[in-house]
Amino acid sequence: MESKSLSRDCNNPNPDPKMAFHFLRALLHIQQSAATTSFTGRRRRIKRAAYASMAYSSGARRAWSRALIHTLRRRRQRQQRARTAVALPRRIRVARPPRREVAAADQAQVLRKLVPGGTGMEYCMLLEETADYIRCLATQVQLMRNVVDSVTNS
Amino acid sequence: MEKARFFDVNRHSPNGMMSLEMNVDAAAAGQLPQQFLNLGWEQPMHHDAQFESALSSLVSSPSSNPQAANESTVMHELIGRLGSICNSGEATPTSRYHSAHTSYYSTPLNSPPKLNLSTMDIQLQGTGGLPIPGNQMAMGQFAPFAADPGFAERAARFSCFGERSYVNLENQFALPETGKLSRVSSSRSLKAVGRPQMGVHDNGKDAPLSDPERVDMEMRSKPDGRASGSTTLDESEFANSQEASSASDRTTAGVAKNNATKRKSAPKGKAKQVALLSSVTNPPKPTTEEYSDAKRSKLADINGVDQDSAVKPKTEQTGNAGEKQGKENNAKPPEPPKDYIHVRARRGQATDSHSLAERVRREKISERMKQLQDLVPGCNKLTGKAVMLDEIINYVQSLQRQVEFLSMKLATLNPQLDFNVENPTPKDMNQGHDPSSFLQQFHPLDQATTTFSYTQQPLNSIITNGVDAQGSFNTVDSSAHQIPCLQIHPLDGLAYSTSQVGNLRGNELHYVVQMGFVQSQLGAAFHSQSLPDEENCKSDKFSAQT
């Protein structure tokens, strides 16, 4: 993506235009339709918009962005289904076995949980994806900070 | 013995190989090159004893100095010895062959010094690179060797090792070459070479490169270069580079790949690394070691990059080098050339394929960790994987927390935005100003991309409509709908979003401008961009409209 050609200097990456576009548009949309939603609802949507813009800026090139898009879509579909669904017959819930505590000492595991799509990756890929994810996260944070600053400085 | 072998090798070189050389000599008359070749073969023979003595002395001296600190002195020594040897051999080859070579060997000899040095570099890559101050001197010394037609022949022969298409040739040459290779590796192993400066090249996965091109790349990337310890190595490299350059054209990408593979095999920080022979294709039959052995091993090192890596055990000292390597070479089964990444086992390390693969993997991981170190602030001082990982995890968590916090902040600020939008009075002013300012921003872009000119009209109409609409989004939407050009392309999405943005408060616009939002790239970006976003239903609206 040529728009993502921006400098890779680590700590203050320039927000790339595609990401900015997407995020701002999402923000506007939320503004539009969020007159009624609660604060938390709006916050959640903004957060999802942030992650979505991050993922779309990387597109399908990165494993983490693909996984992120997938999760976001799935969540959205679930939401939509929940909204439109008629009351389902009650199902007998099978008690799930309590989840075993994953040793936090296993750093790779922790990293896998943090980075979207990390569970399916081997260690080498995980590190690479982490690097790209960090870059994207940093630009997204920068972008959001800029938006907040511009709004607060009005 | 060796002489005879050399000659036999020359005579029995397969048609492919000879054709390579003959191509080089093509310009010349048929007989003339042959004569030169014969003469050329004689030349190295004379040098053999000298080289051997030099090699033995070199072997003994560097072996006692494995540290990098002593490497420079060792290299100086080697260079001195090479100089002496070269000087002795200079007169004959130059006198005899220059005239002929200029005509016949012009192509491969165009940049022999450069190639020579770079081949040396490549050779030493496997062993780790030694910064050699005397590089230039070495290059000059090796110039006469370049002129030697025998070297060209050998180069032709050896270069074919590096090329998969020449598998058969390699098979044929395995016999005579293995001894040389073992010898070379042994002599080469003695030089502690520093970290190859292949940092320039990333781990390319490109097609194998011919030696000279790779060599050229090496040259460019490593100006200080490395001096090989032995003239034999240089000769072989030289020959390789010459012949390879004449033989095929490869992309520099291949060089990158070769470099990358070499780098893989010689990771940083090892003061003394020995490039082990990776047998090229076939089990080299035991042949007498010597100058030819050294050459072969050196060539195999170059060519081995393109081959399957069957790493041979480390080479030994000259005394036992030939025999042992002959045995090892024999033991190795012939491997078909495949597109593998070739790794060299380093001295003192296990050489089975599992450990090799693990080493490659470890190097990849360390490389990634270095990248991560650059990304995460304050990680430069930290050493050790565990600490780094902890830091990385903390950083990712902090970034995610920041995103959440900022989204919360934006959510609180949203009503503020709404307020400004709904307030008509200031909005009028804003709208009057913002769209115009926004348009102004687009003006330079207009020149840059045609797309923006496309959006100008819709923006104008949107702005006029927007002014009338008093900042209600619905009105804006309707006005946007009225504009036909807005409907179809992602570019239209751009126009729409810009119009939407134009209805925001001025600060937002300014912010957007500051962000580099308005860039010529945006038009292109949106052309190529697909908008699968879930958050934005506007595009859905538009699609419904069309």
XYZ file of C-alpha atoms in Angstrom, chain B:
546
model
C 49.801 -35.921 -9.880
C 47.930 -32.820 -9.405
C 49.095 -31.519 -12.663
C 47.918 -34.612 -14.338
C 44.649 -34.316 -12.612
C 44.298 -30.806 -13.665
C 44.907 -31.658 -17.183
C 42.546 -34.535 -17.028
C 39.947 -32.372 -15.563
C 40.417 -29.951 -18.311
C 40.281 -32.519 -20.991
C 37.392 -34.372 -19.589
C 35.301 -31.461 -18.814
C 31.930 -32.097 -20.180
C 30.716 -30.393 -23.205
C 28.666 -28.011 -21.234
C 31.556 -26.820 -19.248
C 33.891 -26.615 -22.118
C 31.295 -24.840 -24.082
C 31.268 -22.214 -21.426
C 34.903 -21.694 -21.704
C 34.863 -22.010 -25.391
C 32.326 -19.311 -25.479
C 34.736 -17.200 -23.686
C 37.299 -18.147 -26.217
C 34.843 -18.124 -28.997
C 36.243 -15.027 -30.454
C 39.627 -16.575 -30.674
C 40.664 -19.127 -33.129
C 40.018 -22.638 -32.109
C 43.528 -23.686 -31.509
C 44.787 -20.621 -29.876
C 42.712 -20.851 -26.772
C 43.636 -24.426 -26.393
C 47.230 -23.519 -26.395
C 46.612 -20.835 -23.916
C 44.733 -23.203 -21.817
C 47.549 -25.627 -21.871
C 49.941 -22.951 -20.956
C 47.624 -21.672 -18.378
C 47.433 -24.989 -16.709
C 51.100 -25.039 -16.440
C 51.169 -21.786 -14.669
C 49.237 -22.754 -11.658
C 51.212 -25.906 -11.441
C 54.268 -23.934 -10.776
C 52.519 -22.013 -8.193
C 51.136 -25.006 -6.538
C 54.139 -25.776 -4.501
C 54.421 -22.201 -3.494
C 50.817 -22.071 -2.607
C 51.040 -25.210 -0.690
C 53.898 -23.958 1.316
C 52.155 -20.730 1.861
C 49.023 -22.511 2.793
C 50.756 -24.717 5.266
C 52.417 -21.792 6.849
C 49.205 -19.919 6.826
C 47.425 -22.828 8.282
C 49.823 -23.117 11.099
C 49.791 -19.485 11.961
C 46.108 -18.767 11.951
C 45.302 -21.920 13.760
C 47.039 -20.575 16.767
C 45.177 -17.333 16.608
C 41.532 -17.946 16.663
C 40.720 -14.597 18.066
C 39.544 -11.804 15.934
C 42.153 -9.590 17.403
C 44.825 -11.511 15.713
C 42.983 -11.870 12.513
C 44.229 -8.701 11.026
C 47.795 -9.705 11.610
C 47.119 -13.074 10.149
C 45.545 -11.578 7.151
C 48.410 -9.250 6.695
C 50.636 -12.227 6.776
C 48.596 -14.011 4.241
C 48.462 -11.035 2.013
C 52.183 -10.682 2.209
C 52.643 -14.260 1.271
C 50.194 -13.943 -1.502
C 51.997 -10.950 -2.747
C 55.228 -12.832 -2.881
C 53.638 -15.688 -4.689
C 51.819 -13.492 -7.058
C 54.840 -11.519 -7.903
C 56.650 -14.634 -8.844
C 53.892 -15.699 -11.072
C 53.032 -12.383 -12.464
C 55.514 -12.136 -15.201
C 54.678 -15.252 -17.051
C 50.966 -15.098 -17.236
C 50.796 -11.471 -17.984
C 53.376 -11.625 -20.671
C 51.869 -14.558 -22.352
C 48.247 -14.050 -21.992
C 47.523 -10.458 -21.810
C 47.564 -9.953 -25.492
C 45.390 -12.914 -26.059
C 43.244 -12.336 -23.084
C 42.368 -8.891 -24.007
C 40.750 -10.200 -27.066
C 39.397 -13.475 -25.919
C 38.761 -13.035 -22.326
C 37.621 -9.530 -22.376
C 34.228 -10.299 -21.084
C 35.026 -12.298 -18.026
C 38.083 -10.312 -17.316
C 36.412 -7.009 -17.421
C 36.249 -6.690 -13.748
C 38.472 -9.364 -12.446
C 39.857 -7.495 -9.524
C 36.502 -6.588 -8.352
C 35.234 -10.052 -8.817
C 38.214 -11.467 -7.216
C 37.762 -9.481 -4.149
C 34.125 -10.115 -4.018
C 34.539 -13.788 -4.505
C 36.954 -13.714 -1.712
C 34.383 -11.961 0.271
C 31.845 -14.518 -0.620
C 34.142 -17.255 0.261
C 34.886 -15.724 3.514
C 31.289 -15.115 4.159
C 30.860 -18.686 4.946
C 33.675 -18.532 7.370
C 32.786 -15.172 8.730
C 34.442 -12.107 7.424
C 37.740 -10.710 8.397
C 38.153 -7.077 7.773
C 41.180 -6.980 5.670
C 42.922 -3.740 5.232
C 45.072 -5.162 2.563
C 42.194 -5.860 0.307
C 43.272 -3.617 -2.433
C 46.688 -5.059 -2.330
C 45.318 -8.503 -2.607
C 43.247 -7.492 -5.524
C 46.165 -6.135 -7.373
C 48.087 -9.215 -6.672
C 45.477 -11.413 -8.061
C 45.086 -9.558 -11.260
C 47.535 -11.751 -13.076
C 45.606 -14.747 -12.078
C 42.608 -13.389 -13.729
C 44.436 -13.389 -16.934
C 45.155 -17.004 -16.639
C 43.023 -18.997 -18.957
C 43.356 -21.935 -16.717
C 41.501 -20.041 -14.106
C 38.834 -19.278 -16.542
C 38.494 -22.915 -17.203
C 38.408 -23.765 -13.637
C 35.990 -21.028 -13.028
C 33.787 -22.409 -15.693
C 33.958 -25.741 -14.101
C 33.415 -24.527 -10.667
C 30.781 -22.049 -11.504
C 28.654 -24.796 -12.780
C 28.510 -26.136 -9.304
C 26.586 -23.173 -8.261
C 24.021 -23.542 -10.937
C 21.410 -26.109 -10.708
C 21.264 -26.577 -14.388
C 24.708 -27.909 -14.283
C 24.051 -30.710 -11.943
C 25.446 -33.207 -14.344
C 28.562 -31.258 -14.718
C 28.954 -31.167 -11.053
C 28.578 -34.848 -10.911
C 31.283 -35.226 -13.377
C 33.480 -32.855 -11.636
C 32.828 -34.143 -8.248
C 35.644 -36.556 -8.574
C 38.454 -34.237 -9.247
C 37.036 -31.353 -7.398
C 36.380 -32.763 -4.045
C 39.953 -32.962 -3.084
C 40.434 -29.371 -3.971
C 37.422 -28.395 -2.068
C 38.517 -30.125 1.026
C 41.861 -28.513 0.792
C 40.427 -25.112 0.333
C 38.082 -25.441 3.176
C 40.818 -26.515 5.439
C 42.941 -23.581 4.534
C 40.000 -21.306 4.723
C 38.924 -22.637 8.018
C 42.013 -21.317 9.533
C 41.148 -17.790 8.896
C 39.019 -16.319 11.499
C 36.693 -14.149 9.678
C 34.502 -11.573 11.125
C 30.893 -11.234 10.707
C 30.015 -10.974 7.108
C 28.616 -7.667 6.314
C 25.675 -8.923 4.577
C 23.392 -6.879 6.635
C 22.563 -5.034 3.527
C 20.817 -7.957 2.087
C 17.744 -9.271 3.646
C 16.971 -12.899 3.530
C 16.097 -13.042 -0.054
C 14.491 -16.068 -1.416
C 15.453 -15.443 -4.922
C 16.964 -17.578 -7.507
C 20.571 -18.400 -7.142
C 22.882 -15.955 -8.555
C 25.891 -16.368 -10.626
C 29.038 -15.846 -8.767
C 30.231 -12.662 -10.327
C 26.989 -10.924 -9.800
C 26.840 -12.090 -6.296
C 30.383 -11.140 -6.034
C 29.619 -7.745 -7.393
C 26.936 -7.297 -4.882
C 29.293 -8.364 -2.219
C 31.780 -5.910 -3.434
C 29.382 -3.083 -3.352
C 28.039 -3.973 -0.030
C 31.295 -4.635 1.625
C 33.837 -2.176 0.515
C 36.325 -3.187 3.141
C 35.948 -6.723 1.985
C 37.831 -9.648 3.193
C 40.984 -11.118 2.006
C 41.056 -14.769 1.558
C 43.824 -16.492 3.161
C 45.146 -18.232 0.160
C 45.807 -17.449 -3.355
C 44.221 -20.662 -4.318
C 40.979 -19.459 -2.943
C 41.285 -16.273 -4.812
C 42.063 -18.015 -7.976
C 39.170 -20.276 -7.692
C 36.895 -17.456 -6.831
C 38.268 -15.454 -9.616
C 37.801 -18.215 -12.043
C 34.369 -18.788 -10.747
C 33.397 -15.236 -11.062
C 34.804 -14.923 -14.490
C 33.249 -17.965 -15.834
C 30.031 -17.463 -14.084
C 29.696 -14.003 -15.398
C 30.229 -15.214 -18.858
C 28.066 -18.156 -18.319
C 24.851 -16.701 -17.125
C 23.094 -13.634 -16.056
C 21.486 -13.680 -12.778
C 19.676 -11.082 -10.943
C 21.096 -9.322 -8.031
C 18.253 -10.715 -6.121
C 19.960 -13.972 -6.367
C 22.927 -12.321 -4.877
C 20.831 -11.215 -2.048
C 19.671 -14.709 -1.581
C 23.136 -16.060 -1.685
C 24.277 -13.439 0.638
C 21.428 -14.083 2.903
C 22.119 -17.748 2.955
C 25.718 -17.116 3.576
C 24.821 -14.810 6.319
C 22.629 -17.449 7.775
C 25.464 -19.784 7.788
C 27.764 -17.319 9.385
C 25.913 -15.514 12.059
C 27.354 -12.577 13.740
C 29.656 -12.476 16.559
C 31.565 -15.604 15.957
C 35.147 -14.733 16.028
C 36.294 -17.839 14.387
C 33.973 -19.544 12.098
C 34.799 -22.208 9.755
C 32.730 -22.632 6.729
C 32.262 -26.261 6.389
C 31.984 -27.790 3.102
C 28.592 -28.423 1.954
C 29.093 -30.927 -0.681
C 27.826 -29.585 -3.857
C 25.919 -32.356 -5.351
C 27.706 -35.587 -5.360
C 29.989 -37.334 -3.074
C 33.346 -36.216 -4.097
C 35.579 -39.123 -4.542
C 38.734 -38.995 -2.630
C 41.333 -37.268 -4.572
C 44.650 -36.053 -3.608
C 44.465 -32.880 -1.729
C 46.371 -29.915 -2.728
C 45.949 -26.734 -4.467
C 43.190 -28.257 -6.465
C 41.529 -29.400 -3.313
C 41.654 -25.988 -1.897
C 40.196 -24.620 -5.016
C 37.427 -27.108 -5.156
C 36.395 -26.622 -1.631
C 36.401 -22.929 -2.083
C 34.310 -23.227 -5.171
C 32.049 -25.601 -3.469
C 31.549 -23.020 -0.837
C 30.447 -20.564 -3.395
C 28.433 -22.989 -5.304
C 27.171 -24.806 -2.340
C 24.944 -21.921 -1.633
C 22.797 -22.939 -4.443
C 22.846 -26.528 -3.561
C 21.338 -28.660 -0.980
C 23.196 -28.175 2.160
C 24.645 -31.303 3.318
C 27.052 -29.970 5.745
C 30.247 -31.718 6.023
C 32.048 -31.994 9.209
C 34.554 -29.394 9.786
C 37.590 -29.442 7.743
C 40.802 -30.248 9.374
C 44.251 -29.042 9.087
C 46.055 -29.355 5.863
C 47.791 -32.446 6.919
C 44.719 -34.555 7.139
C 42.434 -32.346 5.209
C 42.426 -34.126 1.970
C 42.027 -37.601 3.261
C 39.427 -36.853 5.807
C 37.469 -34.710 3.545
C 37.691 -37.244 0.889
C 36.179 -39.708 3.274
C 33.521 -37.351 4.376
C 32.727 -36.444 0.890
C 32.420 -40.020 0.052
C 30.117 -40.632 2.907
C 27.753 -37.957 1.834
C 25.114 -39.229 -0.502
C 24.474 -37.283 -3.633
C 21.660 -34.883 -3.220
C 19.634 -33.550 -6.021
C 19.808 -29.817 -6.294
C 16.795 -28.324 -4.735
C 15.685 -24.941 -3.732
C 16.888 -25.164 -0.207
C 18.419 -22.574 1.909
C 21.951 -23.608 2.381
C 23.475 -23.416 5.723
C 26.885 -24.122 6.814
C 27.679 -25.740 10.076
C 30.130 -23.837 12.006
C 33.180 -25.105 13.641
C 32.532 -26.851 16.862
C 28.880 -27.419 16.185
C 26.802 -30.366 15.297
C 26.228 -30.859 11.686
C 23.207 -33.021 11.323
C 20.317 -31.590 9.451
C 18.180 -31.110 12.517
C 20.617 -28.943 14.316
C 21.247 -27.042 11.142
C 17.615 -26.303 10.644
C 17.371 -25.327 14.239
C 20.248 -22.978 13.854
C 18.597 -21.344 10.882
C 15.460 -20.998 12.888
C 17.285 -19.549 15.805
C 18.929 -17.019 13.588
C 15.614 -16.036 12.147
C 14.203 -15.631 15.574
C 17.107 -13.516 16.707
C 16.673 -11.360 13.671
C 13.046 -10.811 14.457
C 13.907 -10.017 18.016
C 16.251 -7.344 16.774
C 13.464 -5.823 14.737
C 11.244 -5.853 17.743
C 13.952 -4.237 19.758
C 13.911 -1.341 17.381
C 10.194 -1.012 17.668
C 9.807 -1.161 21.381
C 11.250 1.898 22.997
C 13.873 1.390 25.588
C 14.743 -2.100 24.634
C 18.167 -1.436 23.323
C 19.883 -2.089 26.573
C 18.001 -5.201 27.359
C 19.594 -8.455 26.492
C 18.188 -11.870 26.620
C 15.128 -13.232 25.051
C 13.040 -13.529 28.178
C 13.512 -9.953 29.255
C 12.881 -8.724 25.756
C 9.746 -10.749 25.483
C 8.473 -9.374 28.746
C 9.111 -5.891 27.543
C 7.384 -6.566 24.275
C 4.372 -7.990 26.011
C 4.201 -4.992 28.274
C 4.428 -2.667 25.343
C 1.684 -4.380 23.411
C -0.529 -4.376 26.457
C 0.154 -0.724 27.069
C -0.659 0.129 23.478
C -3.917 -1.731 23.662
C -4.777 0.001 26.895
C -4.019 3.306 25.283
C -6.353 2.517 22.438
C -9.055 1.707 24.882
C -8.454 4.833 26.889
C -8.435 7.031 23.844
C -11.595 5.468 22.545
C -13.199 6.223 25.864
C -12.008 9.764 25.578
C -13.386 10.056 22.106
C -16.668 8.653 23.262
C -16.890 11.355 25.883
C -15.968 13.932 23.330
C -18.487 12.764 20.837
C -21.349 14.679 22.317
C -19.162 17.682 21.990
C -18.879 17.066 18.347
C -22.545 16.542 18.026
C -23.192 19.726 19.770
C -21.052 21.686 17.417
C -22.609 20.101 14.455
C -26.125 20.744 15.580
C -25.510 24.283 16.564
C -26.525 26.183 13.503
C -25.080 29.583 14.081
C -21.471 28.766 14.511
C -21.954 25.972 12.083
C -22.832 28.350 9.328
C -19.633 30.128 9.778
C -17.811 26.920 10.085
C -19.376 25.495 7.085
C -18.687 28.574 5.168
C -15.096 28.403 6.114
C -14.411 24.781 6.401
C -15.509 23.544 3.072
C -13.676 26.335 1.376
C -10.602 25.696 3.383
C -11.053 22.066 2.799
C -11.403 22.688 -0.869
C -8.343 24.791 -0.831
C -6.543 21.926 0.639
C -7.698 19.866 -2.208
C -6.483 22.276 -4.791
C -2.917 21.175 -4.778
C -4.122 17.668 -4.799
C -6.212 18.447 -7.741
C -3.131 19.041 -9.684
C -1.602 15.929 -8.397
C -4.396 13.576 -9.206
C -7.228 13.754 -11.565
C -9.431 12.133 -9.023
C -9.579 15.183 -6.931
C -10.747 17.275 -9.772
C -13.433 14.732 -10.015
C -14.431 15.381 -6.485
C -14.369 19.117 -6.723
C -17.808 19.500 -8.162
C -19.535 17.234 -5.749
C -17.828 18.997 -2.910
C -18.973 22.335 -4.137
C -22.518 21.212 -4.404
C -22.275 19.512 -1.075
C -20.952 22.624 0.479
C -23.702 24.792 -0.859
C -26.215 22.269 0.188
C -24.539 21.876 3.506
C -24.747 25.555 4.169
C -28.399 25.451 3.535
C -28.871 22.350 5.555
C -27.574 23.866 8.755
C -25.392 20.994 9.538
C -27.895 18.276 9.738
C -26.456 15.068 8.583
C -29.570 13.968 6.903
C -29.515 16.954 4.673
C -25.964 16.352 3.885
C -26.767 12.843 3.034
C -29.499 13.859 0.712
C -27.359 16.431 -0.926
C -24.685 13.889 -1.331
C -27.139 11.554 -2.877
C -28.126 14.125 -5.376
C -24.681 14.142 -6.756
C -24.422 11.316 -9.184
C -20.706 11.104 -9.284
C -20.542 10.293 -5.657
C -22.125 7.008 -5.898
C -20.031 4.341 -7.336
C -16.345 4.256 -6.793
C -14.279 4.175 -3.689
C -13.196 7.554 -4.823
C -16.730 8.566 -4.298
C -16.403 7.297 -0.837
C -13.562 9.709 -0.529
C -15.669 12.545 -1.734
C -18.445 11.580 0.560
C -16.228 11.323 3.537
C -14.607 14.595 2.726
C -17.961 16.211 2.508
C -18.850 14.675 5.798
C -15.664 15.922 7.220
C -16.354 19.277 5.753
C -19.396 19.459 7.947
C -17.413 18.900 11.019
C -15.961 21.640 12.995
C -13.057 23.461 11.602
C -10.595 21.948 13.950
C -11.387 18.571 12.727
C -10.595 19.660 9.244
C -7.420 21.281 10.231
C -6.487 18.216 12.097
C -7.246 16.178 9.100
C -5.071 18.401 7.044
C -2.302 18.169 9.503
C -2.511 14.500 9.409
C -1.576 14.488 5.855
C -5.091 13.450 5.224
C -5.168 15.435 2.100
C -2.545 13.848 0.042
C -2.270 12.931 -3.503
C -1.902 9.402 -2.464
C -5.333 9.371 -1.039
C -6.953 9.357 -4.388
C -4.878 6.474 -5.485
C -5.358 4.812 -2.162
C -9.044 4.979 -2.403
C -9.044 3.816 -5.925
C -7.258 0.731 -4.937
C -8.888 0.400 -1.632
C -11.789 -1.830 -1.114
C -14.029 -0.765 1.650
C -15.169 -3.798 3.450
C -15.666 -1.951 6.631
C -18.442 -2.934 8.865
C -18.578 0.276 10.750
C -19.489 2.347 7.816
C -22.982 1.873 6.592
C -22.710 4.880 4.378
C -21.118 2.865 1.698
C -24.023 0.506 1.998
C -26.336 3.385 1.482
C -24.492 4.404 -1.560
C -24.442 0.985 -2.985
C -28.146 0.887 -2.458
C -28.457 4.106 -4.299
C -26.590 2.886 -7.376
